């Protein structure tokens, strides 16, 4: 199991230009758990993740990793502990899958360090875990969207960090690969104690896979806690403006959200 690291957000305010996205946010990320951030489009989910990984400086407040503000930490030091898979990563033109995944090892190499057996093992394990071994020699820009997403996840795994932030890791994936990726992240958490924070759009997958949910609305945290506490009909209406029914998922025992549209409601008569 990895060491537990504390990730704490204090009075955080974020924005772009004159537009405020997050205001006075306080969040504690449970160490060694899987956390899902949910909310409507443009509510600040990705913005919050960018600030947690120091890609976006706060207007006020701070993000603390083990008591130190991440925006004051050297980049390489932070990258040994915290990894990020952004929403729309861009690969260098012509780079192969193996070379891209290998870049995840950069934080572990000193100025004069050579590629090591440990690096080979980490890359091979990441390719195996994401079912991308057969793609290793192919150019990333030749891959389908789903294949490319799995390769980016492999690079994040190869970084071997104790905390992993993922912005919509199931983007471009069909339903079977969505489940495979979320199962993989759950395995990573359970076997190695990796703290995982991910932005997810699918509320039912968030409820099934996350130990801890954070629902954002109106620039702040609207609800926080386990799936049963966050995924309620009242919270879904407040956060998404959507009427729904919440039942128990017969497979997982977690809450299952059924949206109520205008055309698919069963007439009780």
PDB file of C-alpha atoms in Angstrom:
ATOM      1  CA  UNK A   1       0.000   0.000   0.000  1.00  0.00           C
ATOM      2  CA  UNK A   2       1.232   3.518  -0.739  1.00  0.00           C
ATOM      3  CA  UNK A   3       1.629   6.203   1.875  1.00  0.00           C
ATOM      4  CA  UNK A   4      -1.466   8.305   2.477  1.00  0.00           C
ATOM      5  CA  UNK A   5      -1.111  11.894   1.302  1.00  0.00           C
ATOM      6  CA  UNK A   6      -3.416  14.670   2.378  1.00  0.00           C
ATOM      7  CA  UNK A   7      -4.999  16.797  -0.354  1.00  0.00           C
ATOM      8  CA  UNK A   8      -6.901  19.750   1.040  1.00  0.00           C
ATOM      9  CA  UNK A   9      -8.617  22.673  -0.694  1.00  0.00           C
ATOM     10  CA  UNK A  10      -9.085  25.810   1.379  1.00  0.00           C
ATOM     11  CA  UNK A  11     -11.275  28.796   0.473  1.00  0.00           C
ATOM     12  CA  UNK A  12     -10.462  28.329  -3.222  1.00  0.00           C
ATOM     13  CA  UNK A  13     -11.618  30.834  -5.838  1.00  0.00           C
ATOM     14  CA  UNK A  14     -10.928  30.153  -9.525  1.00  0.00           C
ATOM     15  CA  UNK A  15     -11.787  31.854 -12.780  1.00  0.00           C
ATOM     16  CA  UNK A  16     -10.796  32.954 -16.271  1.00  0.00           C
ATOM     17  CA  UNK A  17     -10.593  36.628 -17.142  1.00  0.00           C
ATOM     18  CA  UNK A  18     -13.556  38.367 -15.552  1.00  0.00           C
ATOM     19  CA  UNK A  19     -15.511  35.130 -15.185  1.00  0.00           C
ATOM     20  CA  UNK A  20     -15.577  33.408 -11.800  1.00  0.00           C
ATOM     21  CA  UNK A  21     -16.003  29.615 -11.947  1.00  0.00           C
ATOM     22  CA  UNK A  22     -15.370  28.468  -8.352  1.00  0.00           C
ATOM     23  CA  UNK A  23     -15.832  30.610  -5.236  1.00  0.00           C
ATOM     24  CA  UNK A  24     -14.739  30.032  -1.642  1.00  0.00           C
ATOM     25  CA  UNK A  25     -14.500  26.261  -2.063  1.00  0.00           C
ATOM     26  CA  UNK A  26     -13.460  23.992   0.796  1.00  0.00           C
ATOM     27  CA  UNK A  27     -12.876  20.295   0.044  1.00  0.00           C
ATOM     28  CA  UNK A  28     -11.037  17.433   1.726  1.00  0.00           C
ATOM     29  CA  UNK A  29     -10.034  14.552  -0.549  1.00  0.00           C
ATOM     30  CA  UNK A  30     -10.126  11.285   1.443  1.00  0.00           C
ATOM     31  CA  UNK A  31      -6.706   9.605   1.188  1.00  0.00           C
ATOM     32  CA  UNK A  32      -6.588   6.118  -0.250  1.00  0.00           C
ATOM     33  CA  UNK A  33     -10.138   6.381  -1.637  1.00  0.00           C
ATOM     34  CA  UNK A  34     -11.813   6.919  -5.016  1.00  0.00           C
ATOM     35  CA  UNK A  35     -13.496  10.319  -5.337  1.00  0.00           C
ATOM     36  CA  UNK A  36     -15.759  11.377  -8.214  1.00  0.00           C
ATOM     37  CA  UNK A  37     -16.533  15.019  -8.989  1.00  0.00           C
ATOM     38  CA  UNK A  38     -19.924  15.476 -10.655  1.00  0.00           C
ATOM     39  CA  UNK A  39     -22.030  18.400 -11.790  1.00  0.00           C
ATOM     40  CA  UNK A  40     -23.629  20.083 -14.777  1.00  0.00           C
ATOM     41  CA  UNK A  41     -21.612  21.296 -17.753  1.00  0.00           C
ATOM     42  CA  UNK A  42     -19.509  24.397 -17.054  1.00  0.00           C
ATOM     43  CA  UNK A  43     -19.904  24.076 -13.272  1.00  0.00           C
ATOM     44  CA  UNK A  44     -16.135  24.051 -12.713  1.00  0.00           C
ATOM     45  CA  UNK A  45     -15.280  20.347 -12.455  1.00  0.00           C
ATOM     46  CA  UNK A  46     -12.350  20.454 -14.865  1.00  0.00           C
ATOM     47  CA  UNK A  47     -11.268  23.848 -13.593  1.00  0.00           C
ATOM     48  CA  UNK A  48     -11.068  22.463 -10.061  1.00  0.00           C
ATOM     49  CA  UNK A  49      -8.980  19.501 -11.240  1.00  0.00           C
ATOM     50  CA  UNK A  50      -6.606  21.833 -13.118  1.00  0.00           C
ATOM     51  CA  UNK A  51      -6.033  23.866  -9.982  1.00  0.00           C
ATOM     52  CA  UNK A  52      -5.463  20.725  -7.890  1.00  0.00           C
ATOM     53  CA  UNK A  53      -2.650  19.802 -10.282  1.00  0.00           C
ATOM     54  CA  UNK A  54      -1.296  23.406 -10.280  1.00  0.00           C
ATOM     55  CA  UNK A  55      -2.094  24.052 -13.943  1.00  0.00           C
ATOM     56  CA  UNK A  56      -4.339  26.936 -12.906  1.00  0.00           C
ATOM     57  CA  UNK A  57      -3.329  29.387 -10.211  1.00  0.00           C
ATOM     58  CA  UNK A  58      -6.054  30.350  -7.726  1.00  0.00           C
ATOM     59  CA  UNK A  59      -7.408  33.846  -7.410  1.00  0.00           C
ATOM     60  CA  UNK A  60      -7.751  33.192  -3.697  1.00  0.00           C
ATOM     61  CA  UNK A  61      -7.275  30.274  -1.356  1.00  0.00           C
ATOM     62  CA  UNK A  62      -4.960  27.333  -1.882  1.00  0.00           C
ATOM     63  CA  UNK A  63      -4.594  23.638  -2.632  1.00  0.00           C
ATOM     64  CA  UNK A  64      -2.439  21.866  -0.039  1.00  0.00           C
ATOM     65  CA  UNK A  65      -0.605  18.584  -0.611  1.00  0.00           C
ATOM     66  CA  UNK A  66       0.722  17.261   2.693  1.00  0.00           C
ATOM     67  CA  UNK A  67       0.473  20.782   4.084  1.00  0.00           C
ATOM     68  CA  UNK A  68       2.351  22.499   1.230  1.00  0.00           C
ATOM     69  CA  UNK A  69       0.664  24.657  -1.394  1.00  0.00           C
ATOM     70  CA  UNK A  70       0.947  22.808  -4.711  1.00  0.00           C
ATOM     71  CA  UNK A  71       1.568  26.056  -6.578  1.00  0.00           C
ATOM     72  CA  UNK A  72       4.740  26.536  -4.532  1.00  0.00           C
ATOM     73  CA  UNK A  73       6.101  23.022  -5.079  1.00  0.00           C
ATOM     74  CA  UNK A  74       8.738  22.271  -7.748  1.00  0.00           C
ATOM     75  CA  UNK A  75       7.018  20.697 -10.741  1.00  0.00           C
ATOM     76  CA  UNK A  76       9.061  17.497 -10.713  1.00  0.00           C
ATOM     77  CA  UNK A  77       8.568  16.977  -6.983  1.00  0.00           C
ATOM     78  CA  UNK A  78       4.819  17.328  -7.403  1.00  0.00           C
ATOM     79  CA  UNK A  79       4.807  14.982 -10.410  1.00  0.00           C
ATOM     80  CA  UNK A  80       6.372  12.181  -8.354  1.00  0.00           C
ATOM     81  CA  UNK A  81       3.347  12.216  -6.063  1.00  0.00           C
ATOM     82  CA  UNK A  82       0.448  13.516  -8.153  1.00  0.00           C
ATOM     83  CA  UNK A  83      -0.399  12.557 -11.730  1.00  0.00           C
ATOM     84  CA  UNK A  84      -2.951  14.150 -14.051  1.00  0.00           C
ATOM     85  CA  UNK A  85      -4.828  12.925 -17.107  1.00  0.00           C
ATOM     86  CA  UNK A  86      -6.366  16.110 -18.560  1.00  0.00           C
ATOM     87  CA  UNK A  87      -9.552  16.225 -20.598  1.00  0.00           C
ATOM     88  CA  UNK A  88      -7.997  16.704 -24.054  1.00  0.00           C
ATOM     89  CA  UNK A  89      -4.285  15.836 -23.941  1.00  0.00           C
ATOM     90  CA  UNK A  90      -2.210  16.445 -27.068  1.00  0.00           C
ATOM     91  CA  UNK A  91       0.532  14.044 -28.165  1.00  0.00           C
ATOM     92  CA  UNK A  92       3.607  15.194 -30.108  1.00  0.00           C
ATOM     93  CA  UNK A  93       3.161  14.496 -33.814  1.00  0.00           C
ATOM     94  CA  UNK A  94       4.408  11.069 -34.873  1.00  0.00           C
ATOM     95  CA  UNK A  95       5.188   9.795 -31.365  1.00  0.00           C
ATOM     96  CA  UNK A  96       4.663   6.074 -30.815  1.00  0.00           C
ATOM     97  CA  UNK A  97       2.529   4.622 -28.066  1.00  0.00           C
ATOM     98  CA  UNK A  98       5.523   3.140 -26.236  1.00  0.00           C
ATOM     99  CA  UNK A  99       7.380   6.465 -26.322  1.00  0.00           C
ATOM    100  CA  UNK A 100       4.355   8.386 -25.052  1.00  0.00           C
ATOM    101  CA  UNK A 101       3.741   5.967 -22.194  1.00  0.00           C
ATOM    102  CA  UNK A 102       7.455   6.131 -21.398  1.00  0.00           C
ATOM    103  CA  UNK A 103       7.152   9.874 -20.834  1.00  0.00           C
ATOM    104  CA  UNK A 104       5.238   9.029 -17.691  1.00  0.00           C
ATOM    105  CA  UNK A 105       8.588   7.982 -16.204  1.00  0.00           C
ATOM    106  CA  UNK A 106      10.129  11.446 -16.556  1.00  0.00           C
ATOM    107  CA  UNK A 107       9.447  12.575 -12.950  1.00  0.00           C
ATOM    108  CA  UNK A 108      11.396   9.576 -11.634  1.00  0.00           C
ATOM    109  CA  UNK A 109      14.564  10.333 -13.610  1.00  0.00           C
ATOM    110  CA  UNK A 110      17.277  12.698 -12.454  1.00  0.00           C
ATOM    111  CA  UNK A 111      19.290  14.992 -14.685  1.00  0.00           C
ATOM    112  CA  UNK A 112      21.897  12.315 -15.447  1.00  0.00           C
ATOM    113  CA  UNK A 113      19.844   9.173 -14.795  1.00  0.00           C
ATOM    114  CA  UNK A 114      19.521   6.575 -17.527  1.00  0.00           C
ATOM    115  CA  UNK A 115      16.490   4.528 -18.444  1.00  0.00           C
ATOM    116  CA  UNK A 116      16.315   1.663 -15.971  1.00  0.00           C
ATOM    117  CA  UNK A 117      14.803  -1.790 -15.604  1.00  0.00           C
ATOM    118  CA  UNK A 118      12.247  -0.246 -13.241  1.00  0.00           C
ATOM    119  CA  UNK A 119      11.176   2.091 -16.043  1.00  0.00           C
ATOM    120  CA  UNK A 120      10.786  -0.854 -18.438  1.00  0.00           C
ATOM    121  CA  UNK A 121       8.665  -2.713 -15.898  1.00  0.00           C
ATOM    122  CA  UNK A 122       6.441   0.303 -15.215  1.00  0.00           C
ATOM    123  CA  UNK A 123       5.787   0.925 -18.914  1.00  0.00           C
ATOM    124  CA  UNK A 124       5.138  -2.756 -19.646  1.00  0.00           C
ATOM    125  CA  UNK A 125       2.751  -3.016 -16.707  1.00  0.00           C
ATOM    126  CA  UNK A 126       0.856   0.106 -17.807  1.00  0.00           C
ATOM    127  CA  UNK A 127       0.508  -1.171 -21.375  1.00  0.00           C
ATOM    128  CA  UNK A 128      -0.688  -4.562 -20.128  1.00  0.00           C
ATOM    129  CA  UNK A 129      -3.177  -3.056 -17.689  1.00  0.00           C
ATOM    130  CA  UNK A 130      -4.766  -0.881 -20.395  1.00  0.00           C
ATOM    131  CA  UNK A 131      -4.744  -3.571 -23.109  1.00  0.00           C
ATOM    132  CA  UNK A 132      -2.483  -1.476 -25.337  1.00  0.00           C
ATOM    133  CA  UNK A 133       0.522  -3.815 -25.708  1.00  0.00           C
ATOM    134  CA  UNK A 134      -0.395  -4.521 -29.331  1.00  0.00           C
ATOM    135  CA  UNK A 135      -0.376  -0.770 -30.030  1.00  0.00           C
ATOM    136  CA  UNK A 136       3.096  -0.110 -28.617  1.00  0.00           C
ATOM    137  CA  UNK A 137       4.823   0.487 -31.973  1.00  0.00           C
ATOM    138  CA  UNK A 138       2.001   2.443 -33.596  1.00  0.00           C
ATOM    139  CA  UNK A 139       1.859   6.211 -33.882  1.00  0.00           C
ATOM    140  CA  UNK A 140      -0.571   7.758 -31.419  1.00  0.00           C
ATOM    141  CA  UNK A 141      -2.125   9.986 -34.066  1.00  0.00           C
ATOM    142  CA  UNK A 142      -3.137   6.884 -36.081  1.00  0.00           C
ATOM    143  CA  UNK A 143      -5.300   5.494 -33.273  1.00  0.00           C
ATOM    144  CA  UNK A 144      -9.027   5.731 -32.734  1.00  0.00           C
ATOM    145  CA  UNK A 145     -10.336   7.999 -29.994  1.00  0.00           C
ATOM    146  CA  UNK A 146     -10.924   5.065 -27.647  1.00  0.00           C
ATOM    147  CA  UNK A 147      -7.487   3.566 -28.253  1.00  0.00           C
ATOM    148  CA  UNK A 148      -5.851   6.938 -27.728  1.00  0.00           C
ATOM    149  CA  UNK A 149      -7.680   7.423 -24.430  1.00  0.00           C
ATOM    150  CA  UNK A 150      -6.426   4.071 -23.128  1.00  0.00           C
ATOM    151  CA  UNK A 151      -2.877   5.030 -24.138  1.00  0.00           C
ATOM    152  CA  UNK A 152      -3.104   8.285 -22.168  1.00  0.00           C
ATOM    153  CA  UNK A 153      -4.345   6.344 -19.160  1.00  0.00           C
ATOM    154  CA  UNK A 154      -1.369   4.006 -19.594  1.00  0.00           C
ATOM    155  CA  UNK A 155       0.982   6.994 -19.469  1.00  0.00           C
ATOM    156  CA  UNK A 156      -0.668   8.172 -16.245  1.00  0.00           C
ATOM    157  CA  UNK A 157      -0.295   4.679 -14.749  1.00  0.00           C
ATOM    158  CA  UNK A 158       3.370   4.492 -15.776  1.00  0.00           C
ATOM    159  CA  UNK A 159       3.999   7.629 -13.718  1.00  0.00           C
ATOM    160  CA  UNK A 160       3.282   5.502 -10.612  1.00  0.00           C
ATOM    161  CA  UNK A 161       2.024   8.309  -8.401  1.00  0.00           C
ATOM    162  CA  UNK A 162       0.246   7.952  -5.077  1.00  0.00           C
ATOM    163  CA  UNK A 163      -2.464  10.382  -6.213  1.00  0.00           C
ATOM    164  CA  UNK A 164      -4.042  10.286  -9.653  1.00  0.00           C
ATOM    165  CA  UNK A 165      -6.374  12.951 -11.083  1.00  0.00           C
ATOM    166  CA  UNK A 166      -8.392  12.056 -14.188  1.00  0.00           C
ATOM    167  CA  UNK A 167     -10.635  14.412 -16.118  1.00  0.00           C
ATOM    168  CA  UNK A 168     -13.364  12.344 -17.778  1.00  0.00           C
ATOM    169  CA  UNK A 169     -11.262   9.172 -18.190  1.00  0.00           C
ATOM    170  CA  UNK A 170     -14.121   7.362 -19.982  1.00  0.00           C
ATOM    171  CA  UNK A 171     -14.337   9.920 -22.812  1.00  0.00           C
ATOM    172  CA  UNK A 172     -14.372   8.303 -26.296  1.00  0.00           C
ATOM    173  CA  UNK A 173     -14.738   4.823 -24.808  1.00  0.00           C
ATOM    174  CA  UNK A 174     -17.552   2.420 -25.614  1.00  0.00           C
ATOM    175  CA  UNK A 175     -19.456   0.989 -22.671  1.00  0.00           C
ATOM    176  CA  UNK A 176     -17.295  -2.138 -22.308  1.00  0.00           C
ATOM    177  CA  UNK A 177     -14.078  -0.111 -22.233  1.00  0.00           C
ATOM    178  CA  UNK A 178     -15.631   2.367 -19.802  1.00  0.00           C
ATOM    179  CA  UNK A 179     -16.187  -0.471 -17.363  1.00  0.00           C
ATOM    180  CA  UNK A 180     -12.702  -1.880 -18.006  1.00  0.00           C
ATOM    181  CA  UNK A 181     -11.067   1.480 -17.266  1.00  0.00           C
ATOM    182  CA  UNK A 182     -13.079   2.057 -14.094  1.00  0.00           C
ATOM    183  CA  UNK A 183     -12.385  -1.510 -12.950  1.00  0.00           C
ATOM    184  CA  UNK A 184      -8.698  -0.858 -13.615  1.00  0.00           C
ATOM    185  CA  UNK A 185      -8.726   2.310 -11.509  1.00  0.00           C
ATOM    186  CA  UNK A 186     -10.545   0.459  -8.727  1.00  0.00           C
ATOM    187  CA  UNK A 187      -7.891  -2.284  -8.835  1.00  0.00           C
ATOM    188  CA  UNK A 188      -5.174   0.381  -8.635  1.00  0.00           C
ATOM    189  CA  UNK A 189      -6.845   1.869  -5.591  1.00  0.00           C
ATOM    190  CA  UNK A 190      -7.429  -1.431  -3.801  1.00  0.00           C
ATOM    191  CA  UNK A 191      -4.055  -3.024  -4.530  1.00  0.00           C
ATOM    192  CA  UNK A 192      -1.801  -0.013  -4.082  1.00  0.00           C
ATOM    193  CA  UNK A 193      -3.861   2.426  -2.030  1.00  0.00           C
ATOM    194  CA  UNK A 194      -3.697   5.033  -4.796  1.00  0.00           C
ATOM    195  CA  UNK A 195      -5.898   8.038  -4.114  1.00  0.00           C
ATOM    196  CA  UNK A 196      -7.982   8.632  -7.232  1.00  0.00           C
ATOM    197  CA  UNK A 197      -9.961  11.766  -8.071  1.00  0.00           C
ATOM    198  CA  UNK A 198     -11.903  11.744 -11.323  1.00  0.00           C
ATOM    199  CA  UNK A 199     -14.441  13.893 -13.098  1.00  0.00           C
ATOM    200  CA  UNK A 200     -17.320  11.777 -14.413  1.00  0.00           C
ATOM    201  CA  UNK A 201     -20.456  12.726 -16.327  1.00  0.00           C
ATOM    202  CA  UNK A 202     -22.244   9.417 -15.801  1.00  0.00           C
ATOM    203  CA  UNK A 203     -23.848   9.649 -12.363  1.00  0.00           C
ATOM    204  CA  UNK A 204     -24.556   5.938 -12.159  1.00  0.00           C
ATOM    205  CA  UNK A 205     -20.948   5.002 -12.890  1.00  0.00           C
ATOM    206  CA  UNK A 206     -19.833   7.595 -10.328  1.00  0.00           C
ATOM    207  CA  UNK A 207     -22.164   6.077  -7.742  1.00  0.00           C
ATOM    208  CA  UNK A 208     -21.002   2.553  -8.513  1.00  0.00           C
ATOM    209  CA  UNK A 209     -17.252   3.166  -8.531  1.00  0.00           C
ATOM    210  CA  UNK A 210     -16.582   6.079  -6.179  1.00  0.00           C
ATOM    211  CA  UNK A 211     -16.310   5.858  -2.406  1.00  0.00           C
ATOM    212  CA  UNK A 212     -16.783   9.613  -2.134  1.00  0.00           C
ATOM    213  CA  UNK A 213     -18.728  12.051  -4.340  1.00  0.00           C
ATOM    214  CA  UNK A 214     -18.473  15.817  -4.659  1.00  0.00           C
ATOM    215  CA  UNK A 215     -21.371  17.533  -6.461  1.00  0.00           C
ATOM    216  CA  UNK A 216     -20.692  21.090  -7.675  1.00  0.00           C
ATOM    217  CA  UNK A 217     -23.337  23.707  -8.395  1.00  0.00           C
ATOM    218  CA  UNK A 218     -23.497  27.509  -8.361  1.00  0.00           C
ATOM    219  CA  UNK A 219     -19.683  27.796  -8.015  1.00  0.00           C
ATOM    220  CA  UNK A 220     -19.656  25.812  -4.774  1.00  0.00           C
ATOM    221  CA  UNK A 221     -19.976  22.327  -3.324  1.00  0.00           C
ATOM    222  CA  UNK A 222     -23.667  21.471  -3.220  1.00  0.00           C
ATOM    223  CA  UNK A 223     -23.338  18.002  -1.704  1.00  0.00           C
ATOM    224  CA  UNK A 224     -20.516  15.766  -0.539  1.00  0.00           C
ATOM    225  CA  UNK A 225     -20.346  12.257   0.884  1.00  0.00           C
ATOM    226  CA  UNK A 226     -20.980   8.693  -0.191  1.00  0.00           C
ATOM    227  CA  UNK A 227     -23.273   7.825  -3.097  1.00  0.00           C
ATOM    228  CA  UNK A 228     -26.349   7.431  -0.908  1.00  0.00           C
ATOM    229  CA  UNK A 229     -25.884  10.912   0.558  1.00  0.00           C
ATOM    230  CA  UNK A 230     -25.170  12.704  -2.730  1.00  0.00           C
ATOM    231  CA  UNK A 231     -27.269  10.885  -5.312  1.00  0.00           C
ATOM    232  CA  UNK A 232     -30.727  11.870  -4.100  1.00  0.00           C
ATOM    233  CA  UNK A 233     -33.657  13.094  -6.152  1.00  0.00           C
ATOM    234  CA  UNK A 234     -33.500  16.525  -4.485  1.00  0.00           C
ATOM    235  CA  UNK A 235     -29.761  16.898  -5.135  1.00  0.00           C
ATOM    236  CA  UNK A 236     -30.086  15.801  -8.761  1.00  0.00           C
ATOM    237  CA  UNK A 237     -32.837  18.365  -9.298  1.00  0.00           C
ATOM    238  CA  UNK A 238     -30.772  21.113  -7.659  1.00  0.00           C
ATOM    239  CA  UNK A 239     -27.493  20.293  -9.425  1.00  0.00           C
ATOM    240  CA  UNK A 240     -28.750  19.284 -12.889  1.00  0.00           C
ATOM    241  CA  UNK A 241     -32.260  20.726 -13.049  1.00  0.00           C
ATOM    242  CA  UNK A 242     -33.493  17.213 -13.747  1.00  0.00           C
ATOM    243  CA  UNK A 243     -36.390  15.276 -12.297  1.00  0.00           C
ATOM    244  CA  UNK A 244     -35.482  11.667 -11.600  1.00  0.00           C
ATOM    245  CA  UNK A 245     -36.175   8.585  -9.593  1.00  0.00           C
ATOM    246  CA  UNK A 246     -33.411   7.026  -7.515  1.00  0.00           C
ATOM    247  CA  UNK A 247     -33.615   3.307  -6.827  1.00  0.00           C
ATOM    248  CA  UNK A 248     -31.180   0.690  -5.547  1.00  0.00           C
ATOM    249  CA  UNK A 249     -28.895  -0.753  -8.222  1.00  0.00           C
ATOM    250  CA  UNK A 250     -29.563  -4.523  -8.082  1.00  0.00           C
ATOM    251  CA  UNK A 251     -25.968  -5.239  -9.148  1.00  0.00           C
ATOM    252  CA  UNK A 252     -23.964  -2.982  -6.851  1.00  0.00           C
ATOM    253  CA  UNK A 253     -26.421  -2.014  -4.121  1.00  0.00           C
ATOM    254  CA  UNK A 254     -25.571   1.632  -4.835  1.00  0.00           C
ATOM    255  CA  UNK A 255     -28.077   4.339  -5.855  1.00  0.00           C
ATOM    256  CA  UNK A 256     -29.235   4.159  -9.471  1.00  0.00           C
ATOM    257  CA  UNK A 257     -30.571   7.338 -11.060  1.00  0.00           C
ATOM    258  CA  UNK A 258     -33.435   7.053 -13.585  1.00  0.00           C
ATOM    259  CA  UNK A 259     -34.019  10.349 -15.423  1.00  0.00           C
ATOM    260  CA  UNK A 260     -37.606  11.387 -16.057  1.00  0.00           C
ATOM    261  CA  UNK A 261     -38.111  12.732 -19.554  1.00  0.00           C
ATOM    262  CA  UNK A 262     -41.387  13.986 -21.009  1.00  0.00           C
ATOM    263  CA  UNK A 263     -41.888  10.963 -23.262  1.00  0.00           C
ATOM    264  CA  UNK A 264     -40.898   7.896 -21.249  1.00  0.00           C
ATOM    265  CA  UNK A 265     -42.813   8.019 -18.013  1.00  0.00           C
ATOM    266  CA  UNK A 266     -44.993   4.971 -17.378  1.00  0.00           C
ATOM    267  CA  UNK A 267     -48.629   5.825 -16.817  1.00  0.00           C
ATOM    268  CA  UNK A 268     -49.543   4.261 -13.439  1.00  0.00           C
ATOM    269  CA  UNK A 269     -53.054   3.644 -14.752  1.00  0.00           C
TER     270      UNK A 269
END
